[in-house]
Amino acid sequence: MPIMDRLDPELRVVVEQIPALDLTDIPAARASLAELYAQINTGGPNPRVSHSDHMAPGREGNPDVMVRVFRPVAASSGPLPCLYWTQGGGYVLTAPDMDDQFCQEIVDTHECVVVSVDWRRAPEHPFPAPAEDCYAGLAWVVSNADELGIDPSRIVIGGHSSGGGSTAGLALLVRDRGEFTVAHQLLVYPMLDDTNSTPFSHLVTDPQVWNRTSNEIGWRGYLGDTYGTDDVSPYAAPTRMEDLAGLPPATVLTGELDLFVDEDIDYAQRLMRAGVPTELHVYRAAHHGFDRMVPQAKVSQRFIADRDAALQFGFASSRGTTSVPLPVT
């Protein structure tokens, strides 16, 4: 089912001009996405925000991972809250600087620190390599919170698309490894379900948006030999995790016409049933990545307001625990 006729008019006029993203040629797709983001990210460096690159030690034989730290040049006194950000890209795309403008905007808006992690990409580096990169970067942030001027009790983890899926998986790893905690998880239209079996995963086929074909290629690259089997780790595909209790509070943001809308709604509902304080927003007539492609649209502005409210909530938190799971009837 083409979704073009159902898109918000402010979104449709832009989406119709976007060239199709062909993941059958991943190097070309990476170049195409980099070109698209170069057109979107026109703001340039923000003089009110500084950034520096650091190498976090890899975990258990994994290589070191680069993290980029953004902070306000004129920060107020005292440790700042932190957003630990995982970029998206279907697990096979992205680049270290793709979200630099976004990170600067968050720092400027919230007077916080933002740390962006440069995870290894599939298919060259399938799971668990990207997940271990994300965990290693976060562990480094927690261990170096004092030096970075970060309040370790106010660290929010977040990401969009596959970065949202990685964030959900990271929250599960943090819970189960028990080495530290985080205050909140911000899941922006997260890529959570490797089975590609939900109703909307069959319906969204438009070449200008993230569609069924791209989704299958992304998951195949990320999961490698385990794709299509029962051996897929729930830390790679969080919908496979049976027990969601004890996770940090969550905000889930998704579009009505997003390929991931079914799995995102289901995951948010499962978090609620597990006793995890959860807020869910579904944006009418919006496609995958709408807020980035058309940030000036009214629906995108509503999204941005809700995202910023979620960050304010997470930054005000301090290592709260979740409530008691609801009984299953």
PDB file of C-alpha atoms in Angstrom, residues 100-222:
ATOM      1  CA  ASP A 100      26.334  16.743  14.707  1.00  0.00           C
ATOM      2  CA  GLN A 101      23.802  19.505  14.039  1.00  0.00           C
ATOM      3  CA  PHE A 102      21.123  17.659  15.998  1.00  0.00           C
ATOM      4  CA  CYS A 103      23.495  17.206  18.945  1.00  0.00           C
ATOM      5  CA  GLN A 104      24.378  20.897  18.919  1.00  0.00           C
ATOM      6  CA  GLU A 105      20.687  21.833  18.897  1.00  0.00           C
ATOM      7  CA  ILE A 106      19.994  19.628  21.914  1.00  0.00           C
ATOM      8  CA  VAL A 107      22.932  21.133  23.840  1.00  0.00           C
ATOM      9  CA  ASP A 108      21.782  24.646  22.987  1.00  0.00           C
ATOM     10  CA  THR A 109      18.158  23.968  23.935  1.00  0.00           C
ATOM     11  CA  HIS A 110      18.707  22.042  27.168  1.00  0.00           C
ATOM     12  CA  GLU A 111      22.110  23.234  28.458  1.00  0.00           C
ATOM     13  CA  CYS A 112      23.254  19.658  28.685  1.00  0.00           C
ATOM     14  CA  VAL A 113      26.061  17.459  27.451  1.00  0.00           C
ATOM     15  CA  VAL A 114      25.390  15.245  24.426  1.00  0.00           C
ATOM     16  CA  VAL A 115      27.627  12.280  23.664  1.00  0.00           C
ATOM     17  CA  SER A 116      27.281  10.677  20.237  1.00  0.00           C
ATOM     18  CA  VAL A 117      28.741   7.193  19.740  1.00  0.00           C
ATOM     19  CA  ASP A 118      30.357   6.093  16.467  1.00  0.00           C
ATOM     20  CA  TRP A 119      29.264   2.434  16.395  1.00  0.00           C
ATOM     21  CA  ARG A 120      30.604  -0.043  13.854  1.00  0.00           C
ATOM     22  CA  ARG A 121      28.292  -0.664  10.928  1.00  0.00           C
ATOM     23  CA  ALA A 122      26.857  -3.873   9.553  1.00  0.00           C
ATOM     24  CA  PRO A 123      27.161  -5.902   7.387  1.00  0.00           C
ATOM     25  CA  GLU A 124      30.926  -5.506   7.863  1.00  0.00           C
ATOM     26  CA  HIS A 125      30.407  -5.696  11.622  1.00  0.00           C
ATOM     27  CA  PRO A 126      27.195  -7.545  12.545  1.00  0.00           C
ATOM     28  CA  PHE A 127      25.748  -7.901  16.041  1.00  0.00           C
ATOM     29  CA  PRO A 128      27.086  -7.936  18.716  1.00  0.00           C
ATOM     30  CA  ALA A 129      29.803  -5.515  17.527  1.00  0.00           C
ATOM     31  CA  PRO A 130      27.600  -2.375  17.230  1.00  0.00           C
ATOM     32  CA  ALA A 131      25.828  -3.155  20.518  1.00  0.00           C
ATOM     33  CA  GLU A 132      29.136  -3.596  22.330  1.00  0.00           C
ATOM     34  CA  ASP A 133      30.347  -0.281  20.893  1.00  0.00           C
ATOM     35  CA  CYS A 134      27.262   1.460  22.266  1.00  0.00           C
ATOM     36  CA  TYR A 135      27.717  -0.152  25.676  1.00  0.00           C
ATOM     37  CA  ALA A 136      31.452   0.634  25.810  1.00  0.00           C
ATOM     38  CA  GLY A 137      30.835   4.284  24.970  1.00  0.00           C
ATOM     39  CA  LEU A 138      28.182   4.599  27.668  1.00  0.00           C
ATOM     40  CA  ALA A 139      30.367   2.847  30.237  1.00  0.00           C
ATOM     41  CA  TRP A 140      33.140   5.337  29.442  1.00  0.00           C
ATOM     42  CA  VAL A 141      30.755   8.268  29.935  1.00  0.00           C
ATOM     43  CA  VAL A 142      29.632   6.932  33.319  1.00  0.00           C
ATOM     44  CA  SER A 143      33.225   6.245  34.433  1.00  0.00           C
ATOM     45  CA  ASN A 144      34.384   9.704  33.367  1.00  0.00           C
ATOM     46  CA  ALA A 145      31.325  11.656  34.461  1.00  0.00           C
ATOM     47  CA  ASP A 146      33.268  13.883  36.862  1.00  0.00           C
ATOM     48  CA  GLU A 147      35.865  14.850  34.251  1.00  0.00           C
ATOM     49  CA  LEU A 148      33.123  15.475  31.671  1.00  0.00           C
ATOM     50  CA  GLY A 149      31.069  17.590  34.069  1.00  0.00           C
ATOM     51  CA  ILE A 150      28.134  15.168  33.847  1.00  0.00           C
ATOM     52  CA  ASP A 151      25.696  14.199  36.573  1.00  0.00           C
ATOM     53  CA  PRO A 152      25.697  10.364  36.336  1.00  0.00           C
ATOM     54  CA  SER A 153      22.219  10.208  37.866  1.00  0.00           C
ATOM     55  CA  ARG A 154      20.790  12.218  34.957  1.00  0.00           C
ATOM     56  CA  ILE A 155      21.987  10.316  31.901  1.00  0.00           C
ATOM     57  CA  VAL A 156      19.321   9.746  29.249  1.00  0.00           C
ATOM     58  CA  ILE A 157      20.026   7.229  26.488  1.00  0.00           C
ATOM     59  CA  GLY A 158      18.360   7.869  23.142  1.00  0.00           C
ATOM     60  CA  GLY A 159      18.417   7.215  19.442  1.00  0.00           C
ATOM     61  CA  HIS A 160      16.336   7.266  16.287  1.00  0.00           C
ATOM     62  CA  SER A 161      15.384   4.396  13.933  1.00  0.00           C
ATOM     63  CA  SER A 162      18.001   1.648  14.318  1.00  0.00           C
ATOM     64  CA  GLY A 163      19.588   3.953  16.889  1.00  0.00           C
ATOM     65  CA  GLY A 164      16.308   3.728  18.797  1.00  0.00           C
ATOM     66  CA  GLY A 165      16.461  -0.050  18.535  1.00  0.00           C
ATOM     67  CA  SER A 166      20.063   0.031  19.721  1.00  0.00           C
ATOM     68  CA  THR A 167      18.982   2.252  22.618  1.00  0.00           C
ATOM     69  CA  ALA A 168      16.284  -0.236  23.642  1.00  0.00           C
ATOM     70  CA  GLY A 169      18.846  -3.035  23.442  1.00  0.00           C
ATOM     71  CA  LEU A 170      21.333  -0.924  25.403  1.00  0.00           C
ATOM     72  CA  ALA A 171      18.751  -0.385  28.154  1.00  0.00           C
ATOM     73  CA  LEU A 172      18.357  -4.158  28.386  1.00  0.00           C
ATOM     74  CA  LEU A 173      22.127  -4.680  28.557  1.00  0.00           C
ATOM     75  CA  VAL A 174      22.477  -2.017  31.261  1.00  0.00           C
ATOM     76  CA  ARG A 175      19.736  -3.672  33.303  1.00  0.00           C
ATOM     77  CA  ASP A 176      21.112  -7.190  32.944  1.00  0.00           C
ATOM     78  CA  ARG A 177      24.811  -6.432  33.386  1.00  0.00           C
ATOM     79  CA  GLY A 178      24.092  -4.304  36.431  1.00  0.00           C
ATOM     80  CA  GLU A 179      27.251  -2.186  36.246  1.00  0.00           C
ATOM     81  CA  PHE A 180      25.472   1.201  36.264  1.00  0.00           C
ATOM     82  CA  THR A 181      22.043   2.697  35.623  1.00  0.00           C
ATOM     83  CA  VAL A 182      20.477   5.323  33.361  1.00  0.00           C
ATOM     84  CA  ALA A 183      17.610   7.716  34.063  1.00  0.00           C
ATOM     85  CA  HIS A 184      15.486   7.411  30.906  1.00  0.00           C
ATOM     86  CA  GLN A 185      15.332   5.880  27.433  1.00  0.00           C
ATOM     87  CA  LEU A 186      14.195   8.017  24.487  1.00  0.00           C
ATOM     88  CA  LEU A 187      13.102   5.719  21.645  1.00  0.00           C
ATOM     89  CA  VAL A 188      12.467   7.668  18.439  1.00  0.00           C
ATOM     90  CA  TYR A 189      10.588   5.476  15.916  1.00  0.00           C
ATOM     91  CA  PRO A 190      12.791   2.585  17.039  1.00  0.00           C
ATOM     92  CA  MET A 191      13.646  -0.434  14.846  1.00  0.00           C
ATOM     93  CA  LEU A 192      12.843  -3.288  17.234  1.00  0.00           C
ATOM     94  CA  ASP A 193      11.395  -6.339  15.451  1.00  0.00           C
ATOM     95  CA  ASP A 194      13.601  -8.403  13.135  1.00  0.00           C
ATOM     96  CA  THR A 195      10.757 -10.601  11.861  1.00  0.00           C
ATOM     97  CA  ASN A 196       9.329  -8.000   9.445  1.00  0.00           C
ATOM     98  CA  SER A 197       5.941  -9.569  10.153  1.00  0.00           C
ATOM     99  CA  THR A 198       3.712  -6.795  11.509  1.00  0.00           C
ATOM    100  CA  PRO A 199       0.809  -5.485   9.386  1.00  0.00           C
ATOM    101  CA  PHE A 200       2.542  -2.189   8.587  1.00  0.00           C
ATOM    102  CA  SER A 201       5.790  -3.929   7.699  1.00  0.00           C
ATOM    103  CA  HIS A 202       3.867  -5.478   4.801  1.00  0.00           C
ATOM    104  CA  LEU A 203       2.047  -2.276   3.858  1.00  0.00           C
ATOM    105  CA  VAL A 204       4.857   0.290   3.549  1.00  0.00           C
ATOM    106  CA  THR A 205       6.543  -0.228   0.179  1.00  0.00           C
ATOM    107  CA  ASP A 206       7.141   3.313  -1.123  1.00  0.00           C
ATOM    108  CA  PRO A 207      10.747   3.677  -2.356  1.00  0.00           C
ATOM    109  CA  GLN A 208      11.126   7.217  -0.956  1.00  0.00           C
ATOM    110  CA  VAL A 209      10.710   6.057   2.661  1.00  0.00           C
ATOM    111  CA  TRP A 210      12.110   3.284   4.833  1.00  0.00           C
ATOM    112  CA  ASN A 211      10.198   0.301   3.470  1.00  0.00           C
ATOM    113  CA  ARG A 212       9.868  -3.454   3.714  1.00  0.00           C
ATOM    114  CA  THR A 213      12.753  -4.198   1.336  1.00  0.00           C
ATOM    115  CA  SER A 214      15.153  -1.820   3.098  1.00  0.00           C
ATOM    116  CA  ASN A 215      14.109  -3.205   6.461  1.00  0.00           C
ATOM    117  CA  GLU A 216      14.903  -6.775   5.467  1.00  0.00           C
ATOM    118  CA  ILE A 217      18.309  -5.780   4.082  1.00  0.00           C
ATOM    119  CA  GLY A 218      19.115  -3.845   7.256  1.00  0.00           C
ATOM    120  CA  TRP A 219      18.183  -6.717   9.563  1.00  0.00           C
ATOM    121  CA  ARG A 220      20.007  -9.295   7.409  1.00  0.00           C
ATOM    122  CA  GLY A 221      23.155  -7.213   7.591  1.00  0.00           C
ATOM    123  CA  TYR A 222      22.887  -6.623  11.332  1.00  0.00           C
TER     124      TYR A 222
END
